[in-house]
Every structure is written in structure tokens, then in C-alpha cells.
Coordinates of C-alpha atoms in Angstrom, one line a residue:
M1 CA 34.8 -31.4 13.0
E2 CA 31.1 -32.2 12.1
T3 CA 29.1 -29.3 10.8
L4 CA 25.6 -28.5 12.4
K5 CA 23.1 -27.4 9.9
I6 CA 21.0 -24.8 11.4
I7 CA 18.0 -23.1 10.1
I8 CA 16.6 -19.7 11.8
P9 CA 13.3 -18.9 10.7
T10 CA 13.0 -15.1 10.8
D11 CA 10.2 -12.4 10.8
F12 CA 13.1 -9.7 11.4
S13 CA 12.1 -9.4 15.0
V14 CA 14.4 -9.0 18.4
Q15 CA 13.4 -12.7 19.1
A16 CA 15.1 -13.9 15.6
E17 CA 18.1 -11.8 16.8
F18 CA 18.2 -13.9 20.0
A19 CA 18.1 -17.0 18.1
Y20 CA 21.3 -16.1 16.0
L21 CA 23.1 -14.9 19.2
M22 CA 22.5 -18.4 20.8
V23 CA 23.7 -20.1 17.4
Q24 CA 26.8 -17.9 17.7
R25 CA 27.4 -19.7 21.1
L26 CA 27.1 -23.2 19.5
E27 CA 29.6 -22.0 16.7
E28 CA 32.3 -21.3 19.2
K29 CA 32.6 -25.1 19.8
T30 CA 31.3 -26.7 16.7
A31 CA 31.3 -25.8 12.7
I32 CA 27.9 -24.5 11.6
D33 CA 26.2 -23.9 8.6
I34 CA 23.7 -21.1 9.1
H35 CA 20.4 -20.5 7.1
F36 CA 18.0 -17.8 7.6
L37 CA 14.5 -18.4 6.2
H38 CA 11.7 -15.8 5.9
V39 CA 8.2 -16.8 4.9
L40 CA 6.0 -14.4 3.0
N41 CA 2.5 -15.4 4.6
V42 CA 0.4 -15.5 1.4
P43 CA -2.5 -17.9 0.2
D44 CA -1.9 -20.9 -1.8
T45 CA -3.1 -19.0 -4.9
V46 CA 0.0 -17.0 -4.8
T47 CA 3.2 -18.4 -6.3
L48 CA 6.8 -17.6 -7.4
D49 CA 7.6 -18.5 -11.1
S50 CA 11.3 -19.7 -12.0
A51 CA 12.1 -16.2 -12.6
G52 CA 11.4 -14.7 -9.1
N53 CA 8.2 -13.1 -10.3
I54 CA 4.9 -13.2 -8.4
Q55 CA 2.0 -15.2 -9.9
T56 CA -1.5 -15.0 -8.5
C57 CA -5.2 -16.0 -9.6
G58 CA -8.0 -14.7 -7.6
E59 CA -8.4 -11.1 -5.7
I60 CA -4.7 -10.9 -4.3
D61 CA -3.0 -7.7 -5.8
V62 CA 0.2 -8.8 -7.4
N63 CA 1.8 -5.4 -7.0
F64 CA 1.2 -5.6 -3.0
V65 CA 2.6 -8.9 -2.8
T66 CA 5.6 -7.8 -5.0
K67 CA 6.3 -4.8 -2.8
Q68 CA 6.2 -7.1 0.3
K69 CA 8.8 -9.4 -1.5
D70 CA 11.1 -6.6 -2.1
I71 CA 11.0 -5.4 1.5
A72 CA 11.6 -8.9 2.5
E73 CA 14.6 -9.4 0.3
R74 CA 16.1 -6.1 1.4
K75 CA 16.0 -7.2 5.1
L76 CA 17.5 -10.6 4.4
A77 CA 20.2 -8.8 2.3
N78 CA 20.8 -6.6 5.5
L79 CA 21.2 -9.6 7.5
K80 CA 24.2 -10.6 5.6
V81 CA 25.5 -7.0 6.1
L82 CA 24.8 -7.4 9.8
Y83 CA 26.3 -11.0 10.4
G84 CA 28.6 -11.5 7.4
D85 CA 28.5 -13.3 4.0
H86 CA 28.9 -16.9 5.7
I87 CA 25.1 -16.8 6.4
N88 CA 22.6 -18.1 3.9
T89 CA 19.1 -16.4 3.4
H90 CA 15.9 -17.9 1.9
L91 CA 12.7 -16.4 1.0
V92 CA 9.6 -18.7 0.3
L93 CA 5.9 -18.1 0.1
G94 CA 3.0 -20.0 1.8
K95 CA 1.6 -20.3 5.4
T96 CA 4.1 -19.5 7.9
T97 CA 4.3 -23.0 10.0
D98 CA 3.8 -25.2 6.9
A99 CA 6.3 -23.4 4.9
I100 CA 9.1 -23.6 7.7
L101 CA 8.4 -27.4 8.1
K102 CA 8.5 -28.2 4.4
F103 CA 11.6 -26.2 3.8
T104 CA 13.4 -27.7 7.1
E105 CA 12.4 -31.3 5.9
S106 CA 13.3 -31.0 2.3
N107 CA 16.8 -29.5 3.1
H108 CA 17.7 -31.8 5.8
F109 CA 18.5 -29.5 8.6
D110 CA 20.0 -30.8 12.2
L111 CA 18.1 -28.2 14.0
I112 CA 15.7 -25.2 13.9
V113 CA 16.6 -22.3 16.3
M114 CA 13.5 -20.0 17.2
G115 CA 12.9 -17.1 19.5
T116 CA 9.5 -17.1 20.9
K117 CA 7.5 -14.2 22.4
G118 CA 5.8 -16.8 24.6
A119 CA 2.1 -16.8 25.1
S120 CA -0.4 -17.2 27.9
G121 CA -4.1 -17.3 28.8
L122 CA -6.7 -17.4 26.0
K123 CA -4.3 -16.9 23.1
E124 CA -2.3 -19.7 24.0
K125 CA -5.4 -22.1 24.3
L126 CA -7.0 -20.9 21.0
S127 CA -4.0 -20.8 18.7
G128 CA -0.6 -21.4 20.4
S129 CA 2.4 -19.8 19.2
E130 CA 4.0 -20.9 15.8
T131 CA 6.9 -22.1 17.7
Q132 CA 4.7 -24.6 19.7
I133 CA 3.3 -25.7 16.3
I134 CA 6.7 -26.4 14.8
A135 CA 7.7 -28.2 18.0
R136 CA 4.6 -30.5 17.6
K137 CA 4.8 -31.2 14.0
S138 CA 8.7 -31.1 13.1
N139 CA 10.8 -34.3 12.9
T140 CA 13.8 -32.0 13.1
P141 CA 14.8 -31.0 16.8
L142 CA 13.9 -27.4 17.7
L143 CA 15.6 -25.1 19.9
S144 CA 13.5 -22.5 21.3
L145 CA 14.4 -19.2 23.5
M146 CA 12.3 -16.5 25.0
C147 CA 15.3 -14.0 25.9
D148 CA 19.0 -13.1 25.0
R149 CA 21.2 -16.1 26.0
S150 CA 24.4 -14.9 24.4
D151 CA 26.1 -15.1 27.7
L152 CA 25.2 -18.8 27.9
Q153 CA 27.8 -21.5 29.1
I154 CA 26.7 -25.0 28.2
R155 CA 27.9 -27.0 31.4
N156 CA 24.5 -28.7 32.3
I157 CA 22.1 -30.1 30.2
L158 CA 18.6 -31.2 31.6
L159 CA 16.9 -34.3 29.7
V160 CA 13.4 -34.6 31.0
H161 CA 11.8 -37.8 30.0
N162 CA 10.0 -40.7 31.3
F163 CA 12.3 -43.5 31.6
S164 CA 10.1 -46.6 32.3
Q165 CA 10.9 -48.1 28.9
P166 CA 14.5 -47.4 28.1
A167 CA 15.2 -47.4 24.5
K168 CA 17.4 -45.8 21.7
E169 CA 16.0 -42.4 21.0
N170 CA 16.8 -40.3 18.2
L171 CA 19.4 -38.2 20.1
V172 CA 21.8 -37.1 17.2
L173 CA 21.6 -33.5 17.9
M174 CA 22.2 -33.9 21.6
Q175 CA 25.4 -36.3 20.9
K176 CA 26.8 -33.3 18.8
L177 CA 26.1 -31.1 21.7
I178 CA 27.8 -33.6 24.2
K179 CA 30.9 -33.9 21.7
A180 CA 31.2 -29.9 21.4
F181 CA 30.7 -28.9 25.0
D182 CA 31.4 -32.1 27.2
P183 CA 28.6 -31.0 29.6
K184 CA 27.1 -33.1 32.4
M185 CA 23.8 -34.6 31.5
H186 CA 21.0 -34.6 34.2
L187 CA 18.5 -37.3 33.5
L188 CA 15.1 -36.0 35.1
Q189 CA 12.0 -38.0 35.7
I190 CA 9.1 -36.4 37.5
T191 CA 6.7 -38.7 39.6
S192 CA 3.3 -37.8 41.3
G193 CA 4.0 -40.8 43.7
S194 CA 6.8 -41.6 46.3
V195 CA 10.3 -40.6 45.2
D196 CA 11.6 -43.1 48.0
A197 CA 9.5 -46.0 46.6
E198 CA 10.4 -45.4 43.1
K199 CA 14.0 -44.3 43.2
A200 CA 16.0 -47.6 42.8
K201 CA 13.6 -48.8 39.8
V202 CA 13.8 -45.5 38.0
E203 CA 17.5 -45.0 38.5
A204 CA 18.1 -48.7 37.0
Q205 CA 16.1 -47.6 33.9
M206 CA 17.9 -44.1 33.5
I207 CA 21.2 -46.0 33.8
Q208 CA 19.9 -48.3 30.8
F209 CA 18.7 -45.5 28.8
A210 CA 22.1 -43.8 29.2
E211 CA 23.9 -46.9 27.9
L212 CA 21.7 -47.5 25.1
N213 CA 22.2 -43.8 23.9
G214 CA 25.8 -43.4 24.6
I215 CA 25.7 -41.1 27.4
S216 CA 28.4 -41.3 29.9
N217 CA 28.9 -38.1 32.0
Y218 CA 25.4 -37.9 33.7
Q219 CA 23.6 -37.7 37.2
C220 CA 20.1 -39.3 37.9
H221 CA 17.3 -37.2 39.4
L222 CA 13.7 -38.3 40.6
I223 CA 11.5 -35.8 42.0
N224 CA 7.8 -35.4 43.1
D225 CA 5.6 -32.8 41.5
K226 CA 2.0 -32.3 40.2
D227 CA 3.0 -32.3 36.6
V228 CA 6.0 -31.9 34.2
E229 CA 5.9 -28.4 33.7
N230 CA 5.9 -27.4 37.4
G231 CA 8.5 -30.3 37.9
V232 CA 11.0 -28.7 35.5
V233 CA 10.5 -25.2 36.9
H234 CA 11.1 -26.5 40.5
F235 CA 14.0 -28.5 39.5
N236 CA 15.8 -25.6 37.6
Q237 CA 15.2 -23.5 41.0
M238 CA 17.1 -26.2 43.0
I239 CA 19.9 -26.9 40.2
N240 CA 20.3 -24.3 37.6
M241 CA 20.4 -25.9 34.2
D242 CA 21.7 -24.1 30.9
I243 CA 19.4 -25.9 28.4
V244 CA 16.3 -28.2 29.0
C245 CA 15.7 -31.0 26.6
I246 CA 12.3 -32.7 26.3
G247 CA 10.9 -35.2 24.2
T248 CA 7.3 -34.9 22.6
H249 CA 5.1 -37.3 21.1
G250 CA 3.7 -34.7 18.6
K251 CA 0.5 -34.3 20.6
G252 CA -1.0 -31.0 21.3
G253 CA -4.1 -28.7 20.7
L254 CA -7.0 -27.5 22.9
F255 CA -7.6 -30.8 24.7
H256 CA -4.2 -32.3 25.0
Q257 CA -1.3 -29.8 25.4
S258 CA 1.9 -31.3 25.9
A259 CA 4.4 -30.3 28.7
T260 CA 6.9 -29.4 25.7
E261 CA 4.6 -26.8 24.3
K262 CA 3.6 -25.5 27.8
L263 CA 7.5 -25.1 28.8
I264 CA 8.3 -23.4 25.4
N265 CA 6.0 -20.5 26.3
H266 CA 6.6 -20.3 29.9
L267 CA 10.3 -21.1 30.8
F268 CA 13.0 -18.6 30.3
K269 CA 15.4 -21.1 29.4
P270 CA 16.5 -22.5 25.9
I271 CA 14.6 -25.6 25.4
I272 CA 15.2 -28.5 23.0
S273 CA 12.3 -30.4 21.7
F274 CA 12.6 -33.5 19.8
H275 CA 10.2 -36.4 18.8
L276 CA 10.4 -39.5 20.5
N277 CA 10.7 -42.8 18.5
N278 CA 8.0 -44.6 20.8

């Protein structure tokens, strides 16, 4: 059985607990190597030496940072008490999202799992959530969820994509999920044009995509909606999906916010975001 190497960034909130409960569902069907990561959010001037002591230059109080580190280490140790010795825990210093991305990349994880509080309005426009930033920048697929999904049965996975240029994408994680859970894949394209006029062409492209990516148990869907976010929400109201997968080109920010990032903050479904090759 293939092992899935998973990292759960934690701030010790209930959202991080939701992330672990979700991972436990995956663990029922596939071997998992679980790592919890806590980032002590400090400026670049604060570092850890090889003995684990805080080093700082500037106006940061070493004693204050040391106390914060001790508290975090106790909380990480408590996770092992709660969840068992099979989990791994890590503490790093730095800016939260940068440190998560760096740690994930250098340790070759298959998947990041994050609970998100969601965001809306001005807060979302100005800063976005940490989960959104991770989705935008990470080369590792991200599974995000907003609530407790410990009851989740993975039978139907929705893959939202523009299939107009079928290509072999980086779907390693999805292939592992297919192997473990044997779900039906639902390929969805959202159009602002006529469904009847485009249906035959889009379905042919979906079939080509499925062949290129080794997907055999699937169904094709084309719906009309004003944008991707609304299309995904409306499709889920018609046919209830267990997990939503959506590719991102890594764009985002105030003037171009990707549908992936919007959905992470607004859809009460587990969402897997991955970077597209093209």
C-alpha cells in the first residue's frame, strides 16, 4: 500500500482538529504518514540555533519568544497524547505562510490539509486567508475544509476544470484517492454560453482528458452559470459531491482572485486545489 505523506499546519484551533479528523477518514483506506507543523510567527531576526535556543538581534525580547516556544512545544506534545505517538510534530520559526510552504517543499509532502475559518468582504479583499495564500503559492496539493467532516464518505469527487486543451496534469494525489476509495469522478466545465451548442465538443475533450490522466470511472457535466464559483455551488445543489477538486494557475490578489481561492473561503465542502501544468 502506498503511503500518503500529509502535513497539517496547526495553530491549535478547532479548525486544525477538523483537518486531523478529515485525515483520519483518509487513513481508513490508505497508509498515512501524519505531520503536524506549528509556526512561531516571528521576524527574520529571530532564529533557533542547533541546540534549540532562541537567537535574536534587534529589539525582540528573547525571554518572551522562549516562553512562546515553550508553550507551543507543550501544545505539540499534547497532540501526541491526544492522537497517539504515530503522529510527528514540528516547530519552526518565521512568517506563517512562507514557513509552511518552505517546510512542505523541503520535506516532499504529498498533501497539505488545513482547516479554514473562511473570510468575506473587506478582510478577504485586503489580506485573504492563510489557506488562500497557500493554495496560490504551493506546488503541493492543498485539501482545505471549513467544518467537521469526520462523517464523510468519499464516493463522488468533482473535478472542475476547463477541458478545452486536454493535457496530462499533475493528478498524483487524485490517483491515490481513486485507488483508495474507488469513487466516481465527475468532470465539470462551466460555460457562460449555450450548453446545447458546446456539449458534444466539451464531452469529447473530457473523454480525451480522462484517457490522458488514467481516469476510468467518470461522468461528464457541462452547465451554464455566470462564473466558476456560482457554477460549483449550483452543481453541488443538484448533485451532492463529497470532495471538490479544482486546478489553479497560482494567480490571485486584489485585482485577480481565482475561483479556487473564493471557493476555499465560501464553500462548505472539502476542497482539493492543485497547480495546473499549463
